[in-house]
Short mmCIF file of C-alpha atoms in Angstrom, two decimals:
data_model
loop_
_atom_site.label_atom_id
_atom_site.label_comp_id
_atom_site.label_asym_id
_atom_site.label_seq_id
_atom_site.Cartn_x
_atom_site.Cartn_y
_atom_site.Cartn_z
CA MET A 1 -30.54 128.16 19.03
CA ILE A 2 -28.11 125.40 20.04
CA ASP A 3 -24.53 125.74 18.79
CA LEU A 4 -23.95 122.64 16.62
CA GLY A 5 -20.35 122.51 17.84
CA LYS A 6 -21.31 122.44 21.49
CA LEU A 7 -21.61 119.18 23.42
CA GLY A 8 -22.18 120.50 26.91
CA VAL A 9 -20.81 122.32 29.96
CA VAL A 10 -18.30 121.13 32.57
CA THR A 11 -19.98 120.56 35.93
CA TRP A 12 -17.19 118.90 37.89
CA VAL A 13 -13.44 118.21 37.67
CA GLU A 14 -11.38 115.97 39.91
CA GLY A 15 -7.86 114.83 39.00
CA THR A 16 -8.03 114.01 35.30
CA THR A 17 -11.75 113.15 35.46
CA VAL A 18 -14.22 115.60 33.95
CA ARG A 19 -17.99 115.44 34.21
CA PHE A 20 -20.06 117.57 31.88
CA ARG A 21 -23.74 118.17 31.32
CA ILE A 22 -24.77 117.05 27.85
CA ALA A 23 -26.38 119.81 25.82
CA GLU A 24 -29.96 119.24 24.72
CA GLY A 25 -29.99 117.51 21.34
CA ALA A 26 -26.23 116.79 21.40
CA ARG A 27 -25.04 113.27 20.51
CA VAL A 28 -22.31 112.04 22.85
CA GLU A 29 -20.99 108.47 22.63
CA ARG A 30 -18.61 106.37 24.66
CA GLY A 31 -15.08 106.51 23.24
CA MET A 32 -15.48 109.85 21.43
CA LEU A 33 -13.06 112.75 21.89
CA ALA A 34 -14.11 116.29 22.80
CA LYS A 35 -12.31 119.51 23.69
CA VAL A 36 -12.61 122.06 26.46
CA GLU A 37 -11.02 125.48 25.91
CA ASP A 38 -10.16 127.56 28.94
CA SER A 39 -7.70 130.46 29.43
CA GLY A 40 -5.82 129.80 26.19
CA ARG A 41 -5.42 126.10 26.92
CA ARG A 42 -7.20 123.33 25.10
CA PHE A 43 -8.00 120.08 26.93
CA ILE A 44 -8.75 116.89 25.02
CA VAL A 45 -11.28 114.73 26.83
CA LYS A 46 -12.24 111.13 26.06
CA VAL A 47 -15.76 110.11 27.03
CA VAL A 48 -15.71 106.86 29.03
CA ASP A 49 -19.18 106.60 30.59
CA PHE A 50 -22.48 108.32 31.42
CA ARG A 51 -24.50 109.12 34.51
CA PRO A 52 -27.95 110.71 34.76
CA GLU A 53 -28.40 113.50 37.31
CA SER A 54 -31.74 113.74 39.10
CA LEU A 55 -33.01 116.23 41.65
CA LEU A 56 -36.35 114.48 41.88
CA SER A 57 -37.57 113.11 45.18
CA ALA A 58 -38.38 109.41 45.58
CA ALA A 59 -42.09 110.24 45.69
CA GLU A 60 -41.89 112.22 42.44
CA VAL A 61 -40.04 109.37 40.73
CA ALA A 62 -42.75 106.93 41.87
CA VAL A 63 -45.60 109.14 40.57
CA ILE A 64 -43.95 109.94 37.25
CA SER A 65 -42.90 106.34 36.53
CA SER A 66 -46.40 105.10 37.35
CA LYS A 67 -47.96 107.55 34.89
CA ALA A 68 -45.42 106.69 32.21
CA ASP A 69 -46.11 102.99 32.69
CA LYS A 70 -49.83 103.59 32.09
CA GLY A 71 -49.13 105.61 28.97
CA GLU A 72 -50.27 108.86 30.54
CA ARG A 73 -48.62 112.12 29.57
CA VAL A 74 -46.04 113.34 32.05
CA ASN A 75 -45.50 117.05 32.52
CA LEU A 76 -42.38 117.58 34.58
CA ARG A 77 -41.97 121.06 35.98
CA ASP A 78 -38.51 122.59 35.36
CA LYS A 79 -37.39 119.36 33.71
CA ASP A 80 -34.14 120.76 32.31
CA LEU A 81 -33.12 121.90 35.80
CA ARG A 82 -34.13 118.80 37.73
CA LEU A 83 -33.31 115.94 35.33
CA TYR A 84 -30.49 115.81 32.82
CA ASP A 85 -27.70 113.55 31.51
CA THR A 86 -24.01 113.92 32.19
CA ALA A 87 -21.01 112.34 30.52
CA ILE A 88 -17.86 111.27 32.36
CA GLY A 89 -14.60 111.86 30.57
CA VAL A 90 -10.86 111.62 31.14
CA ILE A 91 -8.43 114.39 30.18
CA VAL A 92 -5.99 112.65 27.82
CA ALA A 93 -3.97 115.62 26.56
CA GLN A 94 -3.46 119.33 26.95
CA ILE A 95 -2.67 121.58 23.97
CA ASP A 96 -0.96 124.80 24.94
CA PRO A 97 -1.13 128.07 22.94
CA ASP A 98 1.99 127.04 20.98
CA GLY A 99 0.03 124.09 19.59
CA GLU A 100 2.11 121.43 21.32
CA ALA A 101 0.23 118.49 22.87
CA HIS A 102 1.45 116.90 26.11
CA GLY A 103 0.10 115.23 29.21
CA PRO A 104 -2.39 117.32 31.22
CA THR A 105 -0.78 119.54 33.87
CA SER A 106 -3.91 121.47 34.84
CA VAL A 107 -7.68 121.25 34.54
CA PRO A 108 -10.40 123.36 32.92
CA SER A 109 -12.67 125.56 35.00
CA ILE A 110 -16.14 124.44 35.96
CA PHE A 111 -18.80 125.73 33.52
CA SER A 112 -16.31 125.73 30.63
CA SER A 113 -17.85 124.80 27.30
CA VAL A 114 -17.33 121.28 25.89
CA GLU A 115 -17.18 121.14 22.07
CA PHE A 116 -16.67 118.75 19.19
CA LEU A 117 -13.09 117.97 18.23
CA ASP A 118 -12.23 119.18 14.73
CA LYS A 119 -9.59 117.85 12.33
CA ASP A 120 -6.96 120.40 13.36
CA ASP A 121 -7.28 119.28 16.98
CA LEU A 122 -6.97 115.62 15.98
CA GLU A 123 -3.83 116.30 13.95
CA LYS A 124 -2.13 117.82 16.99
CA LEU A 125 -2.53 114.47 18.78
CA LYS A 126 -0.20 112.93 16.14
CA LEU A 127 -2.06 109.67 15.81
CA HIS A 128 -1.37 109.61 12.06
CA THR A 129 2.40 110.19 11.93
CA GLY A 130 3.57 106.54 11.98
CA ASP A 131 4.20 104.31 8.96
CA ILE A 132 1.93 101.30 9.64
CA PRO A 133 -1.75 102.25 9.08
CA ILE A 134 -4.28 100.08 10.95
CA GLY A 135 -7.62 101.92 10.90
CA TYR A 136 -9.66 105.07 11.42
CA ILE A 137 -10.23 107.06 14.58
CA ARG A 138 -13.63 106.13 15.98
CA PHE A 139 -16.15 108.23 17.91
CA GLY A 140 -18.64 105.78 19.41
CA HIS A 141 -19.48 103.45 16.51
CA ASP A 142 -18.79 106.10 13.84
CA GLN A 143 -15.40 106.37 12.17
CA VAL A 144 -13.73 109.73 11.65
CA ASP A 145 -11.86 110.58 8.46
CA MET A 146 -8.42 110.34 10.02
CA ILE A 147 -6.14 107.31 9.88
CA VAL A 148 -4.38 105.88 12.94
CA THR A 149 -0.85 104.59 12.34
CA LEU A 150 1.77 102.77 14.40
CA ASP A 151 5.46 103.70 14.43
CA GLY A 152 7.00 100.44 13.20
CA GLN A 153 10.59 101.27 14.14
CA ARG A 154 9.61 101.62 17.80
CA VAL A 155 6.61 99.31 17.99
CA ILE A 156 8.04 96.12 16.48
CA PRO A 157 10.90 95.46 18.95
CA HIS A 158 8.58 96.06 21.93
CA HIS A 159 5.98 93.51 20.79
CA ILE A 160 2.29 93.76 19.88
CA LEU A 161 -0.56 91.96 21.63
CA VAL A 162 -3.86 91.51 19.77
CA VAL A 163 -6.76 90.24 21.88
CA GLY A 164 -10.41 89.67 21.11
CA GLY A 165 -13.18 87.13 21.49
CA THR A 166 -14.47 84.85 18.74
CA GLY A 167 -15.62 86.92 15.77
CA ALA A 168 -14.09 90.15 17.08
CA GLY A 169 -11.92 90.67 13.96
CA LYS A 170 -8.50 89.29 14.88
CA SER A 171 -7.90 87.66 11.50
CA ASN A 172 -8.98 90.82 9.66
CA PHE A 173 -6.50 92.83 11.74
CA GLY A 174 -3.74 90.31 10.96
CA ARG A 175 -4.28 90.68 7.21
CA VAL A 176 -4.48 94.49 7.44
CA PHE A 177 -1.25 94.61 9.44
CA ALA A 178 0.54 92.26 7.01
CA ALA A 179 -0.59 94.40 4.06
CA SER A 180 0.72 97.55 5.77
CA ILE A 181 4.10 95.88 6.37
CA LEU A 182 4.20 94.76 2.73
CA ASP A 183 3.49 98.32 1.66
CA THR A 184 6.62 99.60 3.45
CA LYS A 185 8.67 97.96 0.64
CA GLY A 186 11.23 96.15 2.76
CA LYS A 187 11.50 98.56 5.67
CA TYR A 188 10.28 95.84 8.06
CA SER A 189 9.97 92.07 7.99
CA LEU A 190 7.03 89.98 9.14
CA VAL A 191 6.74 86.20 9.55
CA VAL A 192 3.17 84.83 9.47
CA PHE A 193 2.18 81.25 10.28
CA ASP A 194 -1.12 80.78 8.44
CA CYS A 195 -2.80 77.58 9.62
CA GLU A 196 -6.11 78.41 7.88
CA SER A 197 -4.78 79.46 4.43
CA GLU A 198 -6.58 82.80 4.60
CA TYR A 199 -3.77 85.30 4.09
CA LEU A 200 -2.76 84.61 0.48
CA LEU A 201 -6.18 84.71 -1.23
CA GLY A 202 -8.65 85.30 1.58
CA SER A 203 -10.65 82.72 3.48
CA ARG A 204 -13.35 82.19 0.81
CA PRO A 205 -13.86 82.77 -2.94
CA GLY A 206 -14.27 86.42 -3.84
CA GLU A 207 -12.23 87.70 -0.92
CA MET A 208 -8.84 89.33 -1.26
CA GLY A 209 -5.49 88.43 0.26
CA LEU A 210 -1.88 89.53 0.14
CA ALA A 211 -1.47 88.11 -3.37
CA HIS A 212 -3.84 90.79 -4.70
CA LEU A 213 -1.30 93.51 -3.87
CA PRO A 214 1.08 94.26 -6.80
CA LEU A 215 4.03 94.49 -4.38
CA SER A 216 3.51 90.83 -3.45
CA GLU A 217 5.54 89.83 -6.52
CA GLU A 218 8.61 91.40 -4.92
CA TYR A 219 8.05 91.67 -1.18
CA LEU A 220 6.04 88.54 -0.35
CA PHE A 221 7.77 85.19 0.19
CA LEU A 222 5.42 82.20 0.29
CA VAL A 223 6.26 78.91 2.02
CA THR A 224 3.65 76.40 0.92
CA GLY A 225 2.77 72.87 -0.05
CA ARG A 226 1.51 74.26 -3.38
CA VAL A 227 5.05 74.03 -4.89
CA ASN A 228 7.53 71.14 -5.09
CA ARG A 229 10.69 73.17 -5.61
CA PRO A 230 11.91 76.74 -4.98
CA GLY A 231 10.74 79.19 -7.61
CA ARG A 232 7.58 81.20 -8.24
CA LEU A 233 3.92 80.33 -7.86
CA ARG A 234 1.50 81.54 -10.51
CA VAL A 235 -1.60 82.90 -8.77
CA GLU A 236 -4.71 83.78 -10.75
CA LEU A 237 -6.85 86.63 -9.40
CA PRO A 238 -10.26 86.54 -11.10
CA GLU A 239 -11.46 89.45 -8.93
CA LEU A 240 -8.91 91.68 -10.67
CA GLY A 241 -8.55 89.81 -13.94
CA GLU A 242 -4.81 89.59 -13.26
CA VAL A 243 -2.12 87.03 -12.51
CA ARG A 244 0.64 87.30 -9.92
CA SER A 245 3.97 85.48 -9.81
CA ILE A 246 4.85 85.01 -6.12
CA PRO A 247 8.28 83.85 -4.87
CA ALA A 248 7.66 80.46 -3.24
CA TYR A 249 9.47 77.70 -1.38
CA PRO A 250 8.25 74.18 -0.52
CA LEU A 251 6.96 73.53 2.99
CA LYS A 252 9.76 71.02 3.57
CA MET A 253 12.74 70.86 5.91
CA ASP A 254 15.35 68.15 6.03
CA VAL A 255 15.11 66.53 9.45
CA GLY A 256 18.90 66.15 9.43
CA ARG A 257 19.20 69.95 9.81
CA LEU A 258 17.43 69.90 13.18
CA LYS A 259 19.45 70.33 16.34
CA PRO A 260 18.52 69.41 19.92
CA HIS A 261 17.81 73.04 20.83
CA ASP A 262 15.10 73.11 18.13
CA PHE A 263 13.24 70.59 20.28
CA THR A 264 14.17 71.86 23.73
CA LEU A 265 13.03 75.39 22.87
CA THR A 266 9.49 74.11 22.29
CA GLY A 267 9.29 73.82 26.09
CA GLU A 268 8.03 70.24 25.80
CA PHE A 269 11.00 68.40 27.31
CA SER A 270 12.14 67.90 30.90
CA GLY A 271 15.76 68.14 32.04
CA PRO A 272 16.58 64.40 31.66
CA GLN A 273 14.84 64.33 28.26
CA GLU A 274 16.89 67.31 27.05
CA GLU A 275 20.08 65.49 28.14
CA LEU A 276 18.98 62.49 26.10
CA LEU A 277 18.50 64.64 22.98
CA TRP A 278 22.03 66.00 23.25
CA LEU A 279 23.45 62.53 23.88
CA ALA A 280 21.70 61.22 20.78
CA TYR A 281 22.97 64.13 18.69
CA LYS A 282 26.53 63.59 19.92
CA ASN A 283 26.48 59.84 19.26
CA PHE A 284 24.34 59.55 16.09
CA GLY A 285 25.35 62.73 14.21
CA GLU A 286 23.03 64.18 11.54
CA ASP A 287 20.91 61.02 11.63
CA TRP A 288 20.15 61.46 15.32
CA VAL A 289 16.41 62.24 14.92
CA TYR A 290 15.85 59.33 12.53
CA SER A 291 17.78 56.99 14.85
CA LEU A 292 15.68 58.08 17.84
CA LEU A 293 12.47 57.48 15.95
CA THR A 294 13.29 54.11 14.35
CA ALA A 295 15.49 52.29 16.87
CA ASP A 296 13.87 50.53 19.83
CA ALA A 297 14.43 51.90 23.33
CA ARG A 298 16.66 49.02 24.45
CA SER A 299 18.94 49.45 21.45
CA ILE A 300 19.24 53.20 22.07
CA TYR A 301 19.90 52.50 25.75
CA ALA A 302 22.84 50.28 24.85
CA ARG A 303 24.23 52.59 22.13
CA LEU A 304 24.22 55.54 24.54
CA GLY A 305 26.26 53.61 27.09
CA ARG A 306 23.35 53.14 29.50
CA LEU A 307 23.58 56.81 30.47
CA THR A 308 19.81 57.36 30.46
CA ALA A 309 16.79 55.41 31.63
CA VAL A 310 14.75 53.29 29.21
CA ASN A 311 11.56 54.99 30.38
CA THR A 312 13.07 58.41 29.56
CA ILE A 313 13.94 57.13 26.09
CA ASN A 314 10.39 55.93 25.46
CA VAL A 315 8.80 59.21 26.58
CA THR A 316 11.28 61.26 24.55
CA LYS A 317 10.66 59.15 21.44
CA ARG A 318 6.92 59.83 21.72
CA LYS A 319 7.44 63.57 22.09
CA VAL A 320 9.88 63.75 19.15
CA LYS A 321 7.44 61.76 16.99
CA HIS A 322 4.60 64.14 17.96
CA LEU A 323 6.65 67.16 16.87
CA VAL A 324 8.20 65.72 13.70
CA GLY A 325 4.98 64.17 12.42
CA ASP A 326 4.76 61.71 9.53
CA GLY A 327 7.43 63.28 7.34
CA ASP A 328 5.19 65.61 5.34
CA ILE A 329 7.04 68.71 6.56
CA PHE A 330 10.13 67.35 8.31
CA CYS A 331 11.41 64.90 5.72
CA ARG A 332 14.52 62.69 5.58
CA GLU A 333 17.18 63.32 2.92
CA CYS A 334 15.05 65.89 1.08
CA ASP A 335 17.87 68.46 1.40
CA TYR A 336 15.59 71.48 1.91
CA ASP A 337 17.00 74.15 4.22
CA LEU A 338 13.76 76.00 4.88
CA ALA A 339 15.02 77.93 7.91
CA SER A 340 17.97 79.42 5.99
CA ALA A 341 15.74 80.40 3.06
CA ILE A 342 13.35 82.21 5.40
CA LEU A 343 16.18 83.92 7.26
CA SER A 344 17.55 85.22 3.96
CA MET A 345 14.15 86.72 3.10
CA VAL A 346 13.75 88.27 6.55
CA ALA A 347 17.09 90.04 6.13
CA LYS A 348 15.77 91.52 2.86
CA GLY A 349 12.64 92.94 4.46
CA ARG A 350 10.06 90.46 3.18
CA VAL A 351 6.68 89.37 4.48
CA VAL A 352 7.17 85.62 4.91
CA LEU A 353 3.86 83.76 4.69
CA ILE A 354 4.05 80.13 5.88
CA GLU A 355 0.94 78.12 5.00
CA THR A 356 0.34 75.14 7.31
CA PRO A 357 -3.32 74.12 6.79
CA PHE A 358 -2.66 70.38 7.07
CA ALA A 359 0.10 70.42 9.68
CA SER A 360 -0.51 68.71 13.01
CA GLU A 361 -0.33 70.71 16.22
CA GLY A 362 3.08 69.21 16.93
CA GLU A 363 4.44 70.02 13.48
CA GLU A 364 3.16 73.59 13.77
CA LYS A 365 4.87 74.03 17.12
CA LEU A 366 8.21 72.61 15.98
CA LEU A 367 8.18 74.59 12.73
CA ALA A 368 7.36 77.85 14.52
CA THR A 369 10.07 77.16 17.09
CA VAL A 370 12.73 76.37 14.46
CA ILE A 371 11.99 79.52 12.41
CA ALA A 372 11.75 81.84 15.43
CA GLU A 373 14.92 80.42 16.97
CA ARG A 374 16.94 80.84 13.76
CA ILE A 375 15.79 84.45 13.36
CA PHE A 376 16.43 85.39 16.99
CA ARG A 377 19.88 83.76 17.15
CA SER A 378 20.93 85.30 13.85
CA TYR A 379 19.96 88.83 14.94
CA GLU A 380 21.55 88.28 18.36
CA GLU A 381 24.86 87.05 16.92
CA MET A 382 24.89 89.79 14.30
CA ARG A 383 24.53 92.50 16.90
CA LYS A 384 27.32 91.05 19.04
CA LYS A 385 29.76 90.16 16.27
CA LEU A 386 28.91 92.49 13.36
CA PRO A 387 27.09 95.49 14.84
CA ASP A 388 27.57 97.61 11.71
CA LYS A 389 25.75 94.99 9.63
CA TRP A 390 23.12 94.42 12.32
CA VAL A 391 22.13 98.10 12.15
CA THR A 392 21.15 97.63 8.50
CA LEU A 393 18.83 94.67 9.22
CA PRO A 394 15.10 95.45 9.16
CA PRO A 395 13.20 95.03 12.45
CA VAL A 396 11.34 91.72 12.28
CA LEU A 397 8.03 90.72 13.82
CA ILE A 398 7.00 87.09 14.29
CA MET A 399 3.22 86.61 14.31
CA VAL A 400 1.96 83.90 16.67
CA GLU A 401 -1.75 83.06 16.54
CA GLU A 402 -3.31 81.19 19.48
CA ALA A 403 -0.48 82.70 21.53
CA HIS A 404 -1.78 81.12 24.75
CA ARG A 405 -0.53 77.77 23.37
CA TYR A 406 3.03 79.07 23.61
CA LEU A 407 3.00 81.72 26.33
CA SER A 408 0.63 80.51 29.04
CA ALA A 409 1.74 79.38 32.49
CA GLN A 410 0.77 75.82 31.52
CA ALA A 411 2.78 75.95 28.28
CA LEU A 412 5.84 77.05 30.25
CA GLY A 413 5.63 74.40 32.93
CA GLY A 414 2.65 75.37 35.09
CA LYS A 415 3.27 75.90 38.79
CA GLY A 416 6.28 73.61 38.85
CA GLU A 417 9.40 73.86 36.73
CA VAL A 418 9.28 76.78 34.29
CA ARG A 419 10.66 75.65 30.92
CA GLU A 420 11.64 78.44 28.57
CA ASN A 421 10.55 78.27 24.94
CA ILE A 422 11.76 80.48 22.13
CA PHE A 423 8.72 82.75 22.31
CA SER A 424 9.15 83.49 26.02
CA ILE A 425 12.81 84.28 25.28
CA ILE A 426 11.83 86.67 22.48
CA ALA A 427 9.21 88.27 24.74
CA LYS A 428 11.90 89.04 27.34
CA ARG A 429 14.98 89.75 25.21
CA GLY A 430 13.89 90.34 21.62
CA ARG A 431 13.70 94.13 21.93
CA LYS A 432 17.51 94.30 22.28
CA TYR A 433 17.97 92.76 18.85
CA LYS A 434 15.08 94.24 16.80
CA VAL A 435 13.07 91.00 17.05
CA GLY A 436 9.47 91.36 18.19
CA GLY A 437 6.45 89.16 18.65
CA LEU A 438 2.92 89.79 17.39
CA TYR A 439 0.86 87.73 19.82
CA ILE A 440 -2.77 87.05 18.89
CA THR A 441 -5.14 85.33 21.32
CA GLN A 442 -8.76 85.16 22.40
CA MET A 443 -7.73 84.15 25.92
CA PRO A 444 -5.35 86.82 27.30
CA SER A 445 -6.12 85.69 30.84
CA GLU A 446 -4.13 82.51 30.05
CA LEU A 447 -0.96 84.44 29.16
CA MET A 448 1.92 84.97 31.55
CA GLU A 449 1.64 88.41 33.17
CA ALA A 450 5.15 89.33 32.04
CA VAL A 451 4.17 88.79 28.39
CA VAL A 452 1.16 91.11 28.72
CA ARG A 453 3.27 93.81 30.39
CA GLN A 454 6.11 93.56 27.88
CA ALA A 455 3.83 94.03 24.87
CA LEU A 456 3.83 97.83 24.83
CA THR A 457 1.36 98.02 21.94
CA LYS A 458 -2.02 96.40 22.50
CA ILE A 459 -4.91 96.09 20.06
CA VAL A 460 -7.95 95.33 22.23
CA LEU A 461 -10.94 94.09 20.26
CA SER A 462 -14.22 93.02 21.86
CA LEU A 463 -13.59 91.02 25.06
CA PRO A 464 -16.84 90.07 26.82
CA THR A 465 -15.39 88.02 29.70
CA ARG A 466 -14.15 89.68 32.89
CA PRO A 467 -10.95 87.61 33.43
CA ASP A 468 -9.76 88.46 29.91
CA TYR A 469 -10.36 92.21 29.89
CA SER A 470 -9.24 92.51 33.52
CA MET A 471 -5.86 91.00 32.63
CA ILE A 472 -5.37 93.60 29.88
CA ILE A 473 -6.62 96.54 31.93
CA ASN A 474 -4.52 95.65 34.97
CA HIS A 475 -1.26 95.51 33.00
CA SER A 476 -1.71 98.43 30.59
CA PRO A 477 -1.62 102.22 30.88
CA TYR A 478 -4.63 104.39 29.99
CA LEU A 479 -7.19 101.56 30.28
CA ASP A 480 -8.42 102.18 33.85
CA GLU A 481 -11.71 103.62 32.59
CA ALA A 482 -12.04 101.48 29.45
CA GLU A 483 -13.95 98.49 30.81
CA SER A 484 -17.37 99.59 29.55
CA GLU A 485 -16.04 100.44 26.10
CA ILE A 486 -14.17 97.13 25.70
CA LYS A 487 -17.28 95.13 26.61
CA THR A 488 -19.45 96.99 24.07
CA LEU A 489 -17.15 96.99 21.03
CA ASP A 490 -18.59 95.73 17.74
CA ARG A 491 -16.69 93.55 15.27
CA GLY A 492 -13.64 95.37 13.91
CA GLU A 493 -13.71 98.06 16.60
CA ALA A 494 -10.76 98.29 18.97
CA VAL A 495 -9.07 100.26 21.69
CA VAL A 496 -5.36 100.79 21.00
CA VAL A 497 -2.60 101.45 23.50
CA SER A 498 0.83 102.20 22.01
CA GLN A 499 3.34 104.18 24.02
CA PRO A 500 6.12 103.47 21.46
CA SER A 501 3.97 105.22 18.83
CA GLY A 502 3.61 108.25 21.10
CA PHE A 503 -0.07 107.69 21.92
CA ARG A 504 -0.90 109.44 25.20
CA PHE A 505 -4.20 107.66 25.73
CA ALA A 506 -6.24 104.63 24.72
CA VAL A 507 -7.25 105.40 21.12
CA SER A 508 -10.62 104.18 19.88
CA ILE A 509 -10.34 102.93 16.29
CA LYS A 510 -12.22 101.14 13.56
CA VAL A 511 -9.83 98.64 11.95
CA PHE A 512 -9.85 98.82 8.15
CA PRO A 513 -12.04 96.12 6.56
CA TYR A 514 -9.37 94.22 4.63
CA GLU A 515 -11.14 94.24 1.24
CA GLU A 516 -11.54 98.02 1.38
CA TYR A 517 -7.96 98.57 2.50
CA CYS A 518 -6.57 96.13 -0.06
CA SER A 519 -8.40 97.92 -2.90
CA ARG A 520 -6.93 101.23 -1.80
CA LEU A 521 -3.40 99.80 -1.62
CA ILE A 522 -3.78 98.23 -5.06
CA GLU A 523 -4.56 101.64 -6.58
CA LYS A 524 -1.73 103.26 -4.66
CA GLN A 525 0.83 100.62 -5.68
CA LYS A 526 -0.25 100.65 -9.32
CA ALA A 527 0.05 104.44 -9.41
CA SER A 528 3.52 104.20 -7.88
CA GLN A 529 4.60 101.65 -10.50
CA LEU A 530 3.35 103.86 -13.33
CA ILE A 531 5.34 106.80 -12.00
CA GLN A 532 8.50 104.70 -11.73
CA LYS A 533 8.08 103.14 -15.17
CA PRO A 534 10.33 104.96 -17.69
CA VAL A 535 8.68 106.81 -20.56
CA ALA A 536 9.33 105.38 -24.05
CA GLY A 537 12.53 106.84 -25.44
CA GLU A 538 14.03 107.55 -22.03
CA GLU A 539 16.79 105.50 -20.46
CA ALA A 540 15.61 102.99 -17.83
#
């Protein structure tokens, strides 16, 4: 009788690679974890691929396949000795008799037994000890009842890269991650630019969003065109039969509060054009953007003392107009200081949700640049001038969807002059100041190599194209044998690499479906509020 806990027997070991014969009737899938016990040591092995073993001659294969093709019965003599399946695995951890898991320093003996991994073994890998839940451990396409968490304190400053093809589940992951940050009650801050209006209430009727979470009334800060003045937005939730009151601020910023570096840090301007912006600011004061946009090039040329070419003025005017838009977001004399309002909320540990469904590409880029620049400079100055206060600030993560638009070689100047933008600066220097980037893209092959390397936590969803998964594999630890798994992932399945979280291998996970996760958090947060609510007759 076959032992239900047995998966097979080790037949070969080389380096950290283990090959084992799969036991008859055992179910082994790519991505699953198994254990091999030998001489008091326990080795954790991740299955990465399969290979059949055949001792049949070419003539025997020809005869047998011909009979099978004709539907004839095939009787293979000593089949279990001459034809069997093997699995190829990688040793990802070694658990010594004291129960401590570390990198493998030895290998199991040949003919050692390979068995299923139980819950106690999984717990020793410490994949659940962080504070930002993202999904379940996955064996093949089946999830295991153990949650995988990231360590926010270490992960956020060292950046997160989320990659996946169309329909892989990037948006679902973004909402799950935002909900987990919200649930930390101010421990971390997150800034989300939502160009599709899918984070607050979901992308379609009946779905859930961040507004469904009770904590949203305190820890969510909404920037939206739904309100005309700072205050609270009343949000009806028919799915729950409840109403939320969300802190909200208009999607407006006085153009007079913009400085030249807000434009130069988009990476859109050449050296002479940047000089022109500073000249205009020096000569026209707070009205410099309006003056650039409304005055003709010849007039500006004369007012600036003929210090720049007319052609440069014309090109710069077009670029500024593209970024500022028609005044829907960047308005004149509207007196809104959006950047300062957001910075105040970030310092309090809020999830800042910025809805931009009707913004142009230029407006999106300028708005994202202005907000990211203000946050980065504030944290940088605080650390240098008031380090005691800086220590108390929550780590902040700035989510950038379509990251290739900001962090590709083309976005930063192509093969010629490399022009820094605020996101490339954060990618290189943000970790020193507790400012991280959450970069989401379906085209990682377009990103600068340095950005891929510097993101120490990677969430790899399904990536079917070789250039994209090759870029990730080549610049990440633990992914050398993950090509087959990455290509065969279903929607919502991912491979996670996170050295800051203490993960010693590429962890296969099933990301929480947002609706399911949201429902669980709602119950948890309501229970917490009931516990904190004083009993009648007691002092509050």
